[in-house]
Short mmCIF file of C-alpha atoms in Angstrom, two decimals:
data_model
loop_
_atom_site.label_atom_id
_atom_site.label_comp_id
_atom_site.label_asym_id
_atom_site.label_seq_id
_atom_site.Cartn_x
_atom_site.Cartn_y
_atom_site.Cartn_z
CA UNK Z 1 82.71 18.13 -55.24
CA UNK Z 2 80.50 15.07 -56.21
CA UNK Z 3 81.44 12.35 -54.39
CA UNK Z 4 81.45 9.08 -56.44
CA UNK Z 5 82.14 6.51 -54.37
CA UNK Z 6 81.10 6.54 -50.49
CA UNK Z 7 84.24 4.14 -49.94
CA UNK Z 8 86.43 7.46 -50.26
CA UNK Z 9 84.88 8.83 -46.83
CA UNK Z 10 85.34 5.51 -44.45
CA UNK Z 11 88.61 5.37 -46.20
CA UNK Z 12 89.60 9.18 -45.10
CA UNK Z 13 88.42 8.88 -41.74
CA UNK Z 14 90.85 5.64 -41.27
CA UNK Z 15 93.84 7.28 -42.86
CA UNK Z 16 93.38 10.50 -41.16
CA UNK Z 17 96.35 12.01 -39.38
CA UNK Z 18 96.87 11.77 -35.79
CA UNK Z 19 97.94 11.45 -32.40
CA UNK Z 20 98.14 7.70 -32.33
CA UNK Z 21 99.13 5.72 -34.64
CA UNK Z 22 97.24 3.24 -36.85
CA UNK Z 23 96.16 0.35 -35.13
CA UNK Z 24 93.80 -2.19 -36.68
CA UNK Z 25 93.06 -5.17 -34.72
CA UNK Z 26 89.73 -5.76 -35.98
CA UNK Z 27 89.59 -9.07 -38.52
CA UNK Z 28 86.68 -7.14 -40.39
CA UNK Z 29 88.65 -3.98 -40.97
CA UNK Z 30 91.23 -3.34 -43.29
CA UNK Z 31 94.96 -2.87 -42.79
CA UNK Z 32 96.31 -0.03 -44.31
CA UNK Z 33 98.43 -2.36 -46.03
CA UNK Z 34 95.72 -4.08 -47.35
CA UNK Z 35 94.05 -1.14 -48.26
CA UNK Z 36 97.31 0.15 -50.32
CA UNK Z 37 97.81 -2.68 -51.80
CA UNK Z 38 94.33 -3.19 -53.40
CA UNK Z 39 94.08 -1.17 -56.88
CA UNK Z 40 90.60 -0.62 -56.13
CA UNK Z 41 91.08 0.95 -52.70
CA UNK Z 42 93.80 2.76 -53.79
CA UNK Z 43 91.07 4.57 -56.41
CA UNK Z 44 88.55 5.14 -53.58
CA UNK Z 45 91.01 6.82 -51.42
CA UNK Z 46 91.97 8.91 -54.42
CA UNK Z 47 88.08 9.90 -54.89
CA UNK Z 48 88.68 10.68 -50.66
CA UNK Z 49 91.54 12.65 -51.12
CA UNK Z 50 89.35 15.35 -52.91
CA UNK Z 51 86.13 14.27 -50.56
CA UNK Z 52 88.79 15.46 -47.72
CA UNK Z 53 90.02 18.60 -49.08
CA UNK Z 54 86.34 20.18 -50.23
CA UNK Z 55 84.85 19.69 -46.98
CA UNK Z 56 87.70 21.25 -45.22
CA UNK Z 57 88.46 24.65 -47.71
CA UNK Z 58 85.91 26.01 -45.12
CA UNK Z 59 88.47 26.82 -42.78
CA UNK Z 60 91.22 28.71 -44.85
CA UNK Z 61 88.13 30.29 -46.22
CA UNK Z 62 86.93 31.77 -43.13
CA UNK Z 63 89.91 32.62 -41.64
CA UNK Z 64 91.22 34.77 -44.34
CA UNK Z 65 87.92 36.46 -44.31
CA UNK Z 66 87.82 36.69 -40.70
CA UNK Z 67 91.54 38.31 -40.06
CA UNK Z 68 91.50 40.81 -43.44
CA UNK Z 69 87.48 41.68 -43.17
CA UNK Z 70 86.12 39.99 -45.34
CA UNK Z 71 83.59 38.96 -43.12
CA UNK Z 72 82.77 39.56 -39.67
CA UNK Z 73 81.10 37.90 -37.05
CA UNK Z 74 77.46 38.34 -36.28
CA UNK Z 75 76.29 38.32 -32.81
CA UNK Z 76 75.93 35.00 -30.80
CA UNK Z 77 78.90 33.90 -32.93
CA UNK Z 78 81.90 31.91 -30.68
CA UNK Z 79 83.96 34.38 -28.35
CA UNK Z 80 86.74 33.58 -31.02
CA UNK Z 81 85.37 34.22 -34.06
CA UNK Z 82 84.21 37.72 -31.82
CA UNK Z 83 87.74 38.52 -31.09
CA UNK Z 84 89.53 37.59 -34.49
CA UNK Z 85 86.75 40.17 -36.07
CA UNK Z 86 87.77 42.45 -33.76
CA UNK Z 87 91.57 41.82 -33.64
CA UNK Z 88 91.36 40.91 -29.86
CA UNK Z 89 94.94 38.53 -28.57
CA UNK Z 90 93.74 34.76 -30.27
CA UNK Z 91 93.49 31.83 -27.93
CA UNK Z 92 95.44 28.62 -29.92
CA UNK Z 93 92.36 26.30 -28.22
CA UNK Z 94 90.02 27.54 -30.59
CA UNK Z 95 89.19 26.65 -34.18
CA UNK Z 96 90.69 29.08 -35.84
CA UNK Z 97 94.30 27.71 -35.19
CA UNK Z 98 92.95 23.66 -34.93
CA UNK Z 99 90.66 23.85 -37.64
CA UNK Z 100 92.79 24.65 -40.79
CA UNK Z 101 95.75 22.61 -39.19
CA UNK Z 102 93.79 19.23 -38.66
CA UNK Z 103 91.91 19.52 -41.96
CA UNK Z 104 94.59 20.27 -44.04
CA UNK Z 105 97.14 17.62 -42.85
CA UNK Z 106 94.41 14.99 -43.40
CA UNK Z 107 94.32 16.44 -46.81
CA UNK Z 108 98.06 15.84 -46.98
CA UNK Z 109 98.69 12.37 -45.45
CA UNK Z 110 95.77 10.82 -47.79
CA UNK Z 111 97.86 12.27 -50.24
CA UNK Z 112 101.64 11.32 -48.76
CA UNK Z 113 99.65 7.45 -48.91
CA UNK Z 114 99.17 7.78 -52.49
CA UNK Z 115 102.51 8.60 -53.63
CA UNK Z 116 103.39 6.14 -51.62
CA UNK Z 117 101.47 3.31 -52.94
CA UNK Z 118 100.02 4.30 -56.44
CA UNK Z 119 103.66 3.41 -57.99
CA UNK Z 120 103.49 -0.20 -57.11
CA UNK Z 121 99.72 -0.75 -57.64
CA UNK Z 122 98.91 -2.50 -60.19
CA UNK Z 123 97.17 0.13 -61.98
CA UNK Z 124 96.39 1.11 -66.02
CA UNK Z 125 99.96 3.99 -66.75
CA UNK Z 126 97.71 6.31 -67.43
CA UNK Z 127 95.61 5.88 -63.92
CA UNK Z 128 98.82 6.18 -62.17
CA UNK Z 129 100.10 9.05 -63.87
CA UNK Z 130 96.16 10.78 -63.14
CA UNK Z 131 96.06 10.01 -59.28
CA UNK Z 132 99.88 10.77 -58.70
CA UNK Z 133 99.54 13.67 -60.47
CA UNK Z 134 96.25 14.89 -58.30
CA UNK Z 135 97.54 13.67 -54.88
CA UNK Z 136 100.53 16.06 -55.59
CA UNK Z 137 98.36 18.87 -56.61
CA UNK Z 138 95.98 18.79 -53.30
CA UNK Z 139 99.08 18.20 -51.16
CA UNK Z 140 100.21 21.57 -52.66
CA UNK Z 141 97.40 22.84 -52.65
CA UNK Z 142 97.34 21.85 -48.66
CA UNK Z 143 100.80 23.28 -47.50
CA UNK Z 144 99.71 26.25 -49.73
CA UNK Z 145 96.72 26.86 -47.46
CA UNK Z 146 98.77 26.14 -44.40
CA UNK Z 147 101.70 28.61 -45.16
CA UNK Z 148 99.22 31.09 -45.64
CA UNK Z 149 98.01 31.26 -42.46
CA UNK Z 150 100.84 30.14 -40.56
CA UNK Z 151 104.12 31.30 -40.24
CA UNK Z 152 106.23 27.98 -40.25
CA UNK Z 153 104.76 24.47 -40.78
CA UNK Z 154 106.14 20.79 -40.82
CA UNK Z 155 106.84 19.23 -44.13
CA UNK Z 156 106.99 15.53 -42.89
CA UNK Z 157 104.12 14.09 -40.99
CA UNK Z 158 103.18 10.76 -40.40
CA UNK Z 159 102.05 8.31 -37.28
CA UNK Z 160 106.07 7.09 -37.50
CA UNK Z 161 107.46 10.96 -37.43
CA UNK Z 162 107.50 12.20 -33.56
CA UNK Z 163 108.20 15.83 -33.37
CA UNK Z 164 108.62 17.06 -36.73
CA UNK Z 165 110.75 19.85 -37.59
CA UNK Z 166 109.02 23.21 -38.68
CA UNK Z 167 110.24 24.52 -42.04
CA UNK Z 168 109.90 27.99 -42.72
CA UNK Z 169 108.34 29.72 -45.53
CA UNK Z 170 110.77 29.41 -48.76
CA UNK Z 171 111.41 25.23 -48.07
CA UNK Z 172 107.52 25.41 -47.73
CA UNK Z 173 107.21 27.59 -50.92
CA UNK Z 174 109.74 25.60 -52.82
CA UNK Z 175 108.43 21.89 -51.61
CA UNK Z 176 104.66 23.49 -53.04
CA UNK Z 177 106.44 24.43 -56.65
CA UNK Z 178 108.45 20.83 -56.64
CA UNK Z 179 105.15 19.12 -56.20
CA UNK Z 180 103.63 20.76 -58.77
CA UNK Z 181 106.19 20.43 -61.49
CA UNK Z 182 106.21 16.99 -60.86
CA UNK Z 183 101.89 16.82 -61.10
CA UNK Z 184 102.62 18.64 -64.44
CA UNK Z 185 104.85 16.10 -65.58
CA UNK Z 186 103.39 13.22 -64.54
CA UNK Z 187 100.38 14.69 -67.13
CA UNK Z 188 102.92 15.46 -69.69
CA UNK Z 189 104.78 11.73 -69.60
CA UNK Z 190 101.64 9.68 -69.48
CA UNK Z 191 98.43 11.15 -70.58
CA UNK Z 192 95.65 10.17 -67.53
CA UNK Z 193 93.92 6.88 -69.08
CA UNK Z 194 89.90 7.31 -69.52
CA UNK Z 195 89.11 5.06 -66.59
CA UNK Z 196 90.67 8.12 -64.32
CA UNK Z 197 88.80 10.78 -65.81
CA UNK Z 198 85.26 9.05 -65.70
CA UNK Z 199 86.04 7.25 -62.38
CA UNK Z 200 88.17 8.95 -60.09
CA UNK Z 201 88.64 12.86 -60.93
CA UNK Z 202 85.53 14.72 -59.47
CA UNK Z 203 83.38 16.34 -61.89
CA UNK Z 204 84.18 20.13 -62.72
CA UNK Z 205 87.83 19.99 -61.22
CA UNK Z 206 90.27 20.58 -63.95
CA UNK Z 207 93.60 19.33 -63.06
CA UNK Z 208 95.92 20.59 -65.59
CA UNK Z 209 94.53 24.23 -65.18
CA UNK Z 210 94.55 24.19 -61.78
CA UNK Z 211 98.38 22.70 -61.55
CA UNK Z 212 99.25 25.73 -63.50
CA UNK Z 213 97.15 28.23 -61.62
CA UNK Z 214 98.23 27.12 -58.02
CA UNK Z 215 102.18 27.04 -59.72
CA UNK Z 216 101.44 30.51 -61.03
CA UNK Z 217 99.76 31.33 -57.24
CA UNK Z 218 102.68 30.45 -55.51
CA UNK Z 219 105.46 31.29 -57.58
CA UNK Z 220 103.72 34.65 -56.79
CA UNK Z 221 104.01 34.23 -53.21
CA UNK Z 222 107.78 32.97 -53.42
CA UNK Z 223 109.00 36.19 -55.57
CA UNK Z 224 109.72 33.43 -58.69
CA UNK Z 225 108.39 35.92 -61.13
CA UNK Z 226 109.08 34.70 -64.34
CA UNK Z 227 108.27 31.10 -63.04
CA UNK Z 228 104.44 32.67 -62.13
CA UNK Z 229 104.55 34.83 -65.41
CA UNK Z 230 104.87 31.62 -67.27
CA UNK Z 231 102.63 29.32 -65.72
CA UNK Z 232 99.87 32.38 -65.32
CA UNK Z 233 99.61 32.57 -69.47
CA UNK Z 234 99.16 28.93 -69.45
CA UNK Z 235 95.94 28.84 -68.27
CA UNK Z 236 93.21 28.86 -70.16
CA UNK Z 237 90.42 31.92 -69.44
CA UNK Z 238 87.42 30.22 -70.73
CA UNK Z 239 87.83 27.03 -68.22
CA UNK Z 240 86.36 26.96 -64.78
CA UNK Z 241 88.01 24.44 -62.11
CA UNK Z 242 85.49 24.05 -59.64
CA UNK Z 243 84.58 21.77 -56.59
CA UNK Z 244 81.17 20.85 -56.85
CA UNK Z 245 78.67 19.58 -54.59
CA UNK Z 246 75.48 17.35 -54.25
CA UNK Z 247 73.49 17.51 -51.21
CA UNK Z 248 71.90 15.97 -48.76
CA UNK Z 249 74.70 13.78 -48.54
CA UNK Z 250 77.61 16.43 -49.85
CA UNK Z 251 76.95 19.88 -49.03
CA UNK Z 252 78.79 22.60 -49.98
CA UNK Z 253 80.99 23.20 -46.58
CA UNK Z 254 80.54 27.51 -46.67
CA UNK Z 255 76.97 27.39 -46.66
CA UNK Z 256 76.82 24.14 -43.99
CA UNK Z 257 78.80 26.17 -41.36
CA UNK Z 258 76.78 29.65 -42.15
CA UNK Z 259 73.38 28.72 -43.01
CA UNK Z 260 72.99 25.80 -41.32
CA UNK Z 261 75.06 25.22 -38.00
CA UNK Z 262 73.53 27.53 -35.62
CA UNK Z 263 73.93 31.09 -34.35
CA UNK Z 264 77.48 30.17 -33.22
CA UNK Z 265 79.30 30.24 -36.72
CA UNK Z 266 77.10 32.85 -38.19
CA UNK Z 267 79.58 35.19 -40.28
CA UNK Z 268 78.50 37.20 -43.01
CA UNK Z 269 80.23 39.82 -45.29
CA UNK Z 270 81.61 43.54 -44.03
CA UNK Z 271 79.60 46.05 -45.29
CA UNK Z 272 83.28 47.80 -46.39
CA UNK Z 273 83.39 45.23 -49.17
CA UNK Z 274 80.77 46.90 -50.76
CA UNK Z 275 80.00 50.44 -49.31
CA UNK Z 276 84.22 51.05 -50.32
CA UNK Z 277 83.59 49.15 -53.64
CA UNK Z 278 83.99 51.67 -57.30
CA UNK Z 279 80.11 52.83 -58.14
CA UNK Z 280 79.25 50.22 -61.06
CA UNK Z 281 81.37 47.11 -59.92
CA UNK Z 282 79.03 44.08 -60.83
CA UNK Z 283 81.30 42.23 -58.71
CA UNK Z 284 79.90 43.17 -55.66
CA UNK Z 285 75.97 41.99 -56.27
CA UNK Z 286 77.97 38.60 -57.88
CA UNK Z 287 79.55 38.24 -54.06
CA UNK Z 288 76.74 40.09 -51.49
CA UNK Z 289 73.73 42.10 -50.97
CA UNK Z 290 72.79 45.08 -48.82
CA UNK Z 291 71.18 43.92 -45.26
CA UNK Z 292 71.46 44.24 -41.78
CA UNK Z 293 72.92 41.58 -40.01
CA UNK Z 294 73.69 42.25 -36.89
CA UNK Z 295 77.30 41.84 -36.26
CA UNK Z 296 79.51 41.64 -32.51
CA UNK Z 297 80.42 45.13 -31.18
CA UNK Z 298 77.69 46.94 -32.46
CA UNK Z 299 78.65 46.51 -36.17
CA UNK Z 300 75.93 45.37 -39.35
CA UNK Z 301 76.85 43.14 -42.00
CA UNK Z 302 75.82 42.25 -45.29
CA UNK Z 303 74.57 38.96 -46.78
CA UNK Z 304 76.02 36.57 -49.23
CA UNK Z 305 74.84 36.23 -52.83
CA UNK Z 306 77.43 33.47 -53.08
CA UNK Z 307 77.10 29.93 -51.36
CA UNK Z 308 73.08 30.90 -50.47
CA UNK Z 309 72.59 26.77 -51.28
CA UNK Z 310 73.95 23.47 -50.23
CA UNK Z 311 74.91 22.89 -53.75
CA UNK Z 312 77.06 26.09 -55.05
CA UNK Z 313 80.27 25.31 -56.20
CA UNK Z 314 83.25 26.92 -54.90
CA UNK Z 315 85.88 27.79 -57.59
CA UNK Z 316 89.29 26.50 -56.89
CA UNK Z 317 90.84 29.70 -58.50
CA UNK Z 318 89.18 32.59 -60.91
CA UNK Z 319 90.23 33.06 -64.49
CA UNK Z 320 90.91 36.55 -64.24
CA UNK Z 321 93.48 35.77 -61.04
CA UNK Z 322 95.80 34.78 -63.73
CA UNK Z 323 95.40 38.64 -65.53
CA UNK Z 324 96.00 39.62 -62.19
CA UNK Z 325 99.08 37.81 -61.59
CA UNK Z 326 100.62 38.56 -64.74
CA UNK Z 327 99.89 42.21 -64.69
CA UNK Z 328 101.53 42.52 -61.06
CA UNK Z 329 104.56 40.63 -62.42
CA UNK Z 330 104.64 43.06 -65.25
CA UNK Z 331 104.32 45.70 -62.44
CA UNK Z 332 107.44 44.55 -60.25
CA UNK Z 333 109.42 44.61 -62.82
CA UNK Z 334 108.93 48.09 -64.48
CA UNK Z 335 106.79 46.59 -67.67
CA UNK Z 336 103.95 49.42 -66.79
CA UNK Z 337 102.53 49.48 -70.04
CA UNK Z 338 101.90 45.43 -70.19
CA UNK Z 339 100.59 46.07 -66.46
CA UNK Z 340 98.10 48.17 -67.37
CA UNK Z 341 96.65 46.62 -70.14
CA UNK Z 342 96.20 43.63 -67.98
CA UNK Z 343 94.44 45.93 -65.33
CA UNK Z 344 91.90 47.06 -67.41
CA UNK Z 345 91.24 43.77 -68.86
CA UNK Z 346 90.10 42.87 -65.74
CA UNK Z 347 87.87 46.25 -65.18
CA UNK Z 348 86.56 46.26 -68.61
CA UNK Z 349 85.07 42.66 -68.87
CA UNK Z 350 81.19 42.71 -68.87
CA UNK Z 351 80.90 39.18 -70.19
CA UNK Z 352 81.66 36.27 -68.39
CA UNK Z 353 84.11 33.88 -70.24
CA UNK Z 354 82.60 31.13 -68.75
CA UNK Z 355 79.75 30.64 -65.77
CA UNK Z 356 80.89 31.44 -62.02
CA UNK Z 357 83.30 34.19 -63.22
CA UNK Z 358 82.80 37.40 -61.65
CA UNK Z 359 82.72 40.64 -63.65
CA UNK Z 360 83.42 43.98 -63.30
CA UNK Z 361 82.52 45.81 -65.89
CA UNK Z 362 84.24 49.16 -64.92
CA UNK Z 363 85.87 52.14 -67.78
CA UNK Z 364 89.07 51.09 -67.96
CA UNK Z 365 91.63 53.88 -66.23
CA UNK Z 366 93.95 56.03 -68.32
CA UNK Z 367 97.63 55.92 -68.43
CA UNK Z 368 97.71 58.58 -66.14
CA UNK Z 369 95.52 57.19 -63.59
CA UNK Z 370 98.37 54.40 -63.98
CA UNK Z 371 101.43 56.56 -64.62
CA UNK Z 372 103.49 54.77 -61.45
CA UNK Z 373 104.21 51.61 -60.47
CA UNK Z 374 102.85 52.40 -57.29
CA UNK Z 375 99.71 53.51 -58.61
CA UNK Z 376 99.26 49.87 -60.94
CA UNK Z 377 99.71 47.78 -57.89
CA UNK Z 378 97.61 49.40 -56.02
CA UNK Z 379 95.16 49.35 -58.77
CA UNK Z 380 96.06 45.66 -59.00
CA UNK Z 381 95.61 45.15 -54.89
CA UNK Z 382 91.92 46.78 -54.93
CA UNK Z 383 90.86 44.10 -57.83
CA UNK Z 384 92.19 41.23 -56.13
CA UNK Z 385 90.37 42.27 -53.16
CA UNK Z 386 86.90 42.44 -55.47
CA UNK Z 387 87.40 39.50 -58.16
CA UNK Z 388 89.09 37.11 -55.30
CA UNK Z 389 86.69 38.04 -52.62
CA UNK Z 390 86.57 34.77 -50.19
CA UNK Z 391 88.80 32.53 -52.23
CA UNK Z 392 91.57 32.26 -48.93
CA UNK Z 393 94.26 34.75 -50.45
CA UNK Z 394 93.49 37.84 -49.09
CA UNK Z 395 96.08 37.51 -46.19
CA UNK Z 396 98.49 36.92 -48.19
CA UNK Z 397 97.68 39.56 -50.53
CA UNK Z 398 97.32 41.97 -47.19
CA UNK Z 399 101.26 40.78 -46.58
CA UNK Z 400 102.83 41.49 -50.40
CA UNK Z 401 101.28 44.17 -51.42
CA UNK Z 402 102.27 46.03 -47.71
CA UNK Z 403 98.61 46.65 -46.49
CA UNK Z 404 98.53 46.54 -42.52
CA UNK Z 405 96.89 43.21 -41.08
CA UNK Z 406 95.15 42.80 -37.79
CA UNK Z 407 97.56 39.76 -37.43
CA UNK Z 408 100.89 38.76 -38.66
CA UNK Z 409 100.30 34.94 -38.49
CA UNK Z 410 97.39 32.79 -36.53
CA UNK Z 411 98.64 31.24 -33.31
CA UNK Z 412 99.19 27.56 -33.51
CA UNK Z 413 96.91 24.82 -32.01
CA UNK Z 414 97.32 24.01 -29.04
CA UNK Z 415 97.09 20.28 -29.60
CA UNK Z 416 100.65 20.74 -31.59
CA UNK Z 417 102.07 22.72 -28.82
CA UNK Z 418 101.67 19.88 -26.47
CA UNK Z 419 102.52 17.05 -28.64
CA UNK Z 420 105.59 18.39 -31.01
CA UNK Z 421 108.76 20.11 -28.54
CA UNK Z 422 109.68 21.41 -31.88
CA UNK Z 423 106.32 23.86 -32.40
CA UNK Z 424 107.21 27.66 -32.08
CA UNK Z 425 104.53 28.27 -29.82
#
């Protein structure tokens, strides 16, 4: 994501969540307070809020890969990375529990400040609406990440909250679909006012698409099928939502931790992506290419075709995820026929509807190739695995659609396990 105003980053790094609490004794810096009450620091730390998340989808990124073989680590990698490639017992000091946990909840208390303070600002209606609407969005978009990978996860964090309670997956589910109703309202009541769109919303990141794609996401998840049915053939599948990057200053976080940090975090793709790929997928040159890479136990990866520069965007969700989602909904519920029209919409398309959407470009499958509901969703389970490749749902998808994971859950940090008596570790 372009970062417009450098403000955004001190701002995140003095409002990120913590052990301590917020303590500000310096004359020269800013109370948070003073910060919240300020219209034009309220903007900055709404440019943050999506500074924050964008650097930190690294994490659910690679740890979905890592844990449903995506990728694999190379040698030289960390022990853990090693072990979570290999399914080896996961030690909660590593980064694999701390990394998604710490970057997501900064994610989420930039955005509990903004919902805080944006309705007493003195801001334009239609700037209001805009940032409300987009702090509840990446907070979703946060505990979405979070509930992913972890089985329970607190709701209510803050400096003032000591131990927070750990809600389980439906109130986590249900708090993700509440916040999102209310970002698509907010849009609905009050239409965002120009000065949001040109100053504050990053470039390429289309929030009323992508309020309706994470709704239709997680409504998935939480078994609401009509509610993802609905919000699914909302969006539009000619528009990209994208976070975009600029380097030197903003790199794009995938590439930074593969290409550039050393022989420690060096993962690439499994070659099972694409020797197990249908002959004639396109998808699988879009994502990787043949090499040899060697890999921890003995094993030889690919390379990415993806993410190769400092400056690739990273999609916040894929078009055809939405024929996907509707076609599996159409599939749990006996409508085979709508199912598998959907199925080989996806297969068939040779054209991209817009750039950064992956194609396959496969014969579309008969209706007895797809006689059985059991036969469409697993149809419907191989494409998500090939159009979705590295977007952070294959877990999940591992969990629905009853495919056998290494894990059931990641462990959880062990910094929460010694501060919070009420962490299930």
């Amino acid at each position: 994501m372009m970062r417009t105003a450098r403000l955004s980053l001190l701002l995140a790094a003095a409002f990120s969540l913590g052990a301590c609490a917020l303590d500000f004794t310096s004359p020269n810096e800013p109370t948070e307070e003073d910060v919240f009450g300020n219209p034009e620091a309220i903007k900055a730390v709404a440019v943050g809020l999506q500074a924050e998340y964008s650097d930190n989808v690294v994490d659910p990124t690679y740890v979905n890969g890592l844990v449903t073989e995506e990728i694999g680590a190379a040698n030289n990698t960390f022990a853990s990375y090693q072990d979570a490639d290999a399914g080896r017992p996961l030690e909660n000091t590593s980064d694999l529990a701390g990394g998604p946990w710490r970057g997501q909840y900064r994610v989420i208390k930039l955005a509990n400040d903004l919902i805080r303070a944006v309705p007493e600002a003195e801001l334009a209606p239609g700037t209001k609406s805009g940032i409300l609407a987009l702090a509840k969005t990446y907070k979703a978009m946060a505990l979405g990440n979070l509930i992913q990978i972890f089985e329970k996860i607190p709701l209510e964090v803050g400096t003032d909250i000591l131990n927070p309670p750990f809600a389980d997956r439906a109130a986590v589910l249900t708090e993700i679909l509440r916040l999102l109703n209310e970002a698509r309202a907010e849009l609905q009541q009050t239409a965002p006012s120009p000065e949001f769109q040109q100053q504050i919303i990053a470039p390429g990141f289309n929030l009323a698409s992508t309020i309706d794609a994470m709704t239709a996401r997680y409504a998935l998840i939480a078994g609401n099928l009509d509610l993802a049915l609905q919000a699914a053939q909302r969006v539009p599948l000619n528009v990209m939502s994208e976070l975009r990057f600029a380097a030197p200053q903003d790199r794009n976080p995938l590439n930074n931790l593969w290409y550039r940090s050393g022989n420690a975090y060096r993962m690439r793709p499994e070659q099972s992506f694409r020797l197990q790929a249908e002959a004639g997928d396109q998808r699988v040159a879009f994502w990787v290419r043949a090499a040899t890479v060697d890999g921890g136990d003995g094993q030889v990866l690919d390379e990415l075709n993806r993410y190769t520069t400092d400056t690739d965007p990273i999609p916040v969700y894929l078009p055809d995820e939405m024929r996907l989602i509707q076609a599996e909904v159409y599939a749990r519920t006996n409508r085979l026929a709508e199912a598998r029209q959907l199925v080989n919409a996806v297969r068939t398309q040779c054209a991209p509807a817009v750039t950064g959407d992956p194609v396959a470009c496969l014969p579309a499958l008969s209706d007895a190739q797809l006689a059985t509901q059991q036969q469409i969703l697993a149809e419907i389970y191989k494409q998500r695995r090939y159009e979705l490749y590295l977007q952070a749902v294959s877990w999940e998808d591992q969990r629905r659609f009853g495919v056998q994971t290494k894990y059931p859950w990641m462990v959880y940090p062990l910094s929460e396990c010694d501060q919070n008596s009420n962490a299930p570790c």
